[in-house]
mmCIF file of C-alpha atoms in Angstrom:
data_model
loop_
_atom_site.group_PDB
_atom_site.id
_atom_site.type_symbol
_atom_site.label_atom_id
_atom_site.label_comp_id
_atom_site.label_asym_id
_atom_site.label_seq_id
_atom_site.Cartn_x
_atom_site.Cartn_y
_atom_site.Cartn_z
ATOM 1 C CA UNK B 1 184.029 -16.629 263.298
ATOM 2 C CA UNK B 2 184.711 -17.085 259.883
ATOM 3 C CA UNK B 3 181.533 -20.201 259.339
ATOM 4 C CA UNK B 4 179.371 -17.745 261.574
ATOM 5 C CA UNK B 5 180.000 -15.052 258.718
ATOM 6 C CA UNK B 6 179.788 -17.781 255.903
ATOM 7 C CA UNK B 7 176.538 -19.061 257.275
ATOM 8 C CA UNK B 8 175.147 -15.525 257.335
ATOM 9 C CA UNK B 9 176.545 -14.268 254.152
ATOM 10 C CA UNK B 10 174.785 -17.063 252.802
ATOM 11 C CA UNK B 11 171.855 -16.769 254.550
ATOM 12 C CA UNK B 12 171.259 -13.055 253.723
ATOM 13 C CA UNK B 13 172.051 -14.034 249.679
ATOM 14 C CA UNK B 14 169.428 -16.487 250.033
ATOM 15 C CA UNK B 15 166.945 -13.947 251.786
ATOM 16 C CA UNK B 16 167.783 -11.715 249.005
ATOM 17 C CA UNK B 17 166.734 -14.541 246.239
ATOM 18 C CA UNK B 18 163.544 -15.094 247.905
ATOM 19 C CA UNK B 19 162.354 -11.434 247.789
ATOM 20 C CA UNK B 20 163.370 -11.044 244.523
ATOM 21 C CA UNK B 21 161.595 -13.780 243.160
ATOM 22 C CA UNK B 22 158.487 -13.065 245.194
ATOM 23 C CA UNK B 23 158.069 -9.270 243.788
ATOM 24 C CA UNK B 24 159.121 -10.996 240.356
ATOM 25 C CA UNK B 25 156.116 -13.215 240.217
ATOM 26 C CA UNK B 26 153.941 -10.475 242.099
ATOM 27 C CA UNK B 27 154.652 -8.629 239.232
ATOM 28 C CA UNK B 28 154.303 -10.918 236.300
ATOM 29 C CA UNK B 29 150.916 -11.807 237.531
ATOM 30 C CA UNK B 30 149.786 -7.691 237.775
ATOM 31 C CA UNK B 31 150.921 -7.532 234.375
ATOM 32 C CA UNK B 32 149.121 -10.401 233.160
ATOM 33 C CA UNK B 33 146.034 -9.244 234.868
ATOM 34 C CA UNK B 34 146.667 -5.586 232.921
ATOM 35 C CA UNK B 35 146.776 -7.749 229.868
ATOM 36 C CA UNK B 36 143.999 -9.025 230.760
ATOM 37 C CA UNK B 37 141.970 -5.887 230.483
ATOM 38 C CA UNK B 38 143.694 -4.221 227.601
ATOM 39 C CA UNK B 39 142.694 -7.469 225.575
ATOM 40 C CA UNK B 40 138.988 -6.653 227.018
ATOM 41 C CA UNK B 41 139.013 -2.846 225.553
ATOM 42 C CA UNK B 42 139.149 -4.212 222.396
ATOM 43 C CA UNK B 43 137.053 -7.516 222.516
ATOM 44 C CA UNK B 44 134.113 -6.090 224.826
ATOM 45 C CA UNK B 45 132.184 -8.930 223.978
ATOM 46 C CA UNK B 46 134.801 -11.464 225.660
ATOM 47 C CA UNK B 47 134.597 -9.304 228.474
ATOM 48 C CA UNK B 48 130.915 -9.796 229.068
ATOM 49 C CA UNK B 49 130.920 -13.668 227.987
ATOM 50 C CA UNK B 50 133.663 -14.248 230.568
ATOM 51 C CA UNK B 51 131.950 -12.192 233.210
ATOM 52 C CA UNK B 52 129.117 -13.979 232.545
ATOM 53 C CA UNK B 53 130.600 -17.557 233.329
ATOM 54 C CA UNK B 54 131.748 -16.472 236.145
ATOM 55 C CA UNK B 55 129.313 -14.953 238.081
ATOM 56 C CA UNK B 56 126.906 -18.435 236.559
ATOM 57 C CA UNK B 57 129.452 -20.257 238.592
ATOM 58 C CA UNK B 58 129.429 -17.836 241.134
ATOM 59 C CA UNK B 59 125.235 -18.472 241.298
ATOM 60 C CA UNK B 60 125.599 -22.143 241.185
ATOM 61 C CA UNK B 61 127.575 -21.990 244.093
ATOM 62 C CA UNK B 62 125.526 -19.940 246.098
ATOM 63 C CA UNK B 63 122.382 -22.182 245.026
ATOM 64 C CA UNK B 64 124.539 -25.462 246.268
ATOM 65 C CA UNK B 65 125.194 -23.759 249.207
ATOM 66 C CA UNK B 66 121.149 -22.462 250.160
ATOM 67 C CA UNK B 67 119.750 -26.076 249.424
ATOM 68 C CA UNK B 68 122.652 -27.520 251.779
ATOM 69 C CA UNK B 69 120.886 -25.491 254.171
ATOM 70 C CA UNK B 70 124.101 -23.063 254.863
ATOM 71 C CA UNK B 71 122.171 -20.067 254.077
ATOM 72 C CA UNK B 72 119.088 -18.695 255.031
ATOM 73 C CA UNK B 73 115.992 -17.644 252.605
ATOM 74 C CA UNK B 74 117.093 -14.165 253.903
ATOM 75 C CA UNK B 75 120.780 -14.373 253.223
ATOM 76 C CA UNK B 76 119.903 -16.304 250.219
ATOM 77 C CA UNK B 77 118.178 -13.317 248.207
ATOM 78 C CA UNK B 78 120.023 -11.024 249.683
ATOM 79 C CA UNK B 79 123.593 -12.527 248.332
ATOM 80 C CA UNK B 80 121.494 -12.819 245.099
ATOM 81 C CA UNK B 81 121.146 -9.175 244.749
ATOM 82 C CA UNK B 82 124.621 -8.111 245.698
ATOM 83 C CA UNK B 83 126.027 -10.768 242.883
ATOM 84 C CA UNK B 84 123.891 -9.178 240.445
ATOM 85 C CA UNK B 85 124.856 -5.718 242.026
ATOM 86 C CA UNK B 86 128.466 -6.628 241.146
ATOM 87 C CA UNK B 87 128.014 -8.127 237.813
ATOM 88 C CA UNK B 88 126.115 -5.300 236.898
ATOM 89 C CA UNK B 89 129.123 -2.924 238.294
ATOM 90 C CA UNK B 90 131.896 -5.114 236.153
ATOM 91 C CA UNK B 91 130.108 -5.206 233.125
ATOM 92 C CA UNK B 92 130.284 -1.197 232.955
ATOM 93 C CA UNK B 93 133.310 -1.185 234.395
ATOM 94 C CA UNK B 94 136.147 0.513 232.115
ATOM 95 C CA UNK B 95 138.697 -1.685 230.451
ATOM 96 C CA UNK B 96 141.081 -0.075 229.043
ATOM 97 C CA UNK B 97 140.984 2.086 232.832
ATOM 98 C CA UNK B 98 141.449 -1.551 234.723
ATOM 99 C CA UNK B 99 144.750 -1.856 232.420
ATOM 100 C CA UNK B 100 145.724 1.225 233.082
ATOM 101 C CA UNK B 101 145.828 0.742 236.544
ATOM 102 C CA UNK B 102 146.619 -2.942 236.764
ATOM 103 C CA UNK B 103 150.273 -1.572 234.400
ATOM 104 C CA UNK B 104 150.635 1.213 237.022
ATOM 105 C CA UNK B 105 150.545 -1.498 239.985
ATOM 106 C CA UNK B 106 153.180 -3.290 238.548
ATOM 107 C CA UNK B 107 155.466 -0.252 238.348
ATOM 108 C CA UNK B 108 154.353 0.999 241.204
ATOM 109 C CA UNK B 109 154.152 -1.390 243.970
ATOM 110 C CA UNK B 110 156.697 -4.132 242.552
ATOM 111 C CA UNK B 111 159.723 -2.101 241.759
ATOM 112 C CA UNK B 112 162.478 -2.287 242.284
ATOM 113 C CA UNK B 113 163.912 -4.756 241.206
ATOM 114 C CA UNK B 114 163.299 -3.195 237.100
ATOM 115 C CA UNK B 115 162.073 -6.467 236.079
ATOM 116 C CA UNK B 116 161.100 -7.357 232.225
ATOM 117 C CA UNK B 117 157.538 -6.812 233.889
ATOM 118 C CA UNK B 118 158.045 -3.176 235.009
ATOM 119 C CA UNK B 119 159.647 -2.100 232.080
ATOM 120 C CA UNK B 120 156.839 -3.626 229.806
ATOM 121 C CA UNK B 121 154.259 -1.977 231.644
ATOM 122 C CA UNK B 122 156.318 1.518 231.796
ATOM 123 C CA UNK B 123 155.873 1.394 227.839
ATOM 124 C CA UNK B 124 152.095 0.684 228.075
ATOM 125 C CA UNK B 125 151.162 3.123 230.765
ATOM 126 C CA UNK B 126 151.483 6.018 228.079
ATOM 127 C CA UNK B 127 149.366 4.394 225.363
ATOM 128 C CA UNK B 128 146.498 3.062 227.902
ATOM 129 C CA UNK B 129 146.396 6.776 229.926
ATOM 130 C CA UNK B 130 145.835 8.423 225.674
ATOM 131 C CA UNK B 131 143.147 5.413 224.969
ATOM 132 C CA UNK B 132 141.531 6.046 228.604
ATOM 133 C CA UNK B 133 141.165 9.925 227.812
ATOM 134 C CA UNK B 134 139.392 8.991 224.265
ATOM 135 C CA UNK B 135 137.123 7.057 225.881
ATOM 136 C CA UNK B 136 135.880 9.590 228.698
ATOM 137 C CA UNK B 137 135.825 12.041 225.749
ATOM 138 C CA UNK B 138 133.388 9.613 223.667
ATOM 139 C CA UNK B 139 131.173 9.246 226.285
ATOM 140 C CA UNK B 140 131.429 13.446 226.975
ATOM 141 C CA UNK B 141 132.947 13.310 230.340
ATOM 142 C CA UNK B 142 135.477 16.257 230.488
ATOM 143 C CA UNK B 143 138.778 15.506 230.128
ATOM 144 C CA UNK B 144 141.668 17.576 232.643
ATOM 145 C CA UNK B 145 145.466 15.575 233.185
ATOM 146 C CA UNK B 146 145.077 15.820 236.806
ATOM 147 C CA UNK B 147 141.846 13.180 236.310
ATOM 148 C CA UNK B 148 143.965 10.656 234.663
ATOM 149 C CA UNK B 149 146.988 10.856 236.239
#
């Protein structure tokens, strides 16, 4: 009896590790991705150069894949126009709004455990939610708490 509740003691500790260090690196990467975006707010122009190599890649790929003969002329212009579509979309995306949610995943969805990621992004969330609101009011959108929290 005793090995049975050994084995299972250990077994449980070692469940236990696992989850832990699967929200742990859930949550590092959300935060990096939030960093990500706050770095964007204030270098727009990295934002669109980095967009742009992607979605180049992104068209290279689809090109490779319509002279292979995978796609049809049809399916061929029409995943064209839904690339640009989304390029188009990310470009005028927000920044500083992707951040803000991207910090509010991590404390959000991955805690507990209060990992040094959650408790980074719980000191961010204030400053990105007061840089959000000053950028809806520059572009004369009217501001109310309940719209950015």
């Amino acid at each position: 009896m005793f090995r049975i509740g050994m084995v299972v003691s250990g077994l449980l500790a070692l469940l236990a590790l696992l989850v832990y260090t699967d929200v742990y690196l859930r949550a590092r990467s959300a935060y990096y991705k939030a960093e990500k975006y706050y770095y964007y707010s204030t270098h727009p122009e990295q934002m669109r150069e980095d967009l742009k190599r992607e979605f180049q890649s992104r068209r290279e790929k689809l090109e490779t894949r319509f002279r292979r003969g995978k796609l049809s002329q049809q399916e061929y212009e029409l995943e064209q126009v839904v690339l640009e579509g989304e390029y188009k979309r990310r470009i005028e995306e927000s920044a500083i709004k992707n951040a803000l949610v991207w910090y509010e995943t991590v404390v959000n969805l991955f805690s507990p455990p209060r990992t040094r990621w959650v408790k980074e992004a719980e000191k961010k969330i204030p400053q990105c939610r007061a840089e959000w609101k000053a950028e809806l009011r520059t572009k004369g959108i009217p501001v109310e708490d309940y719209i950015t929290d």
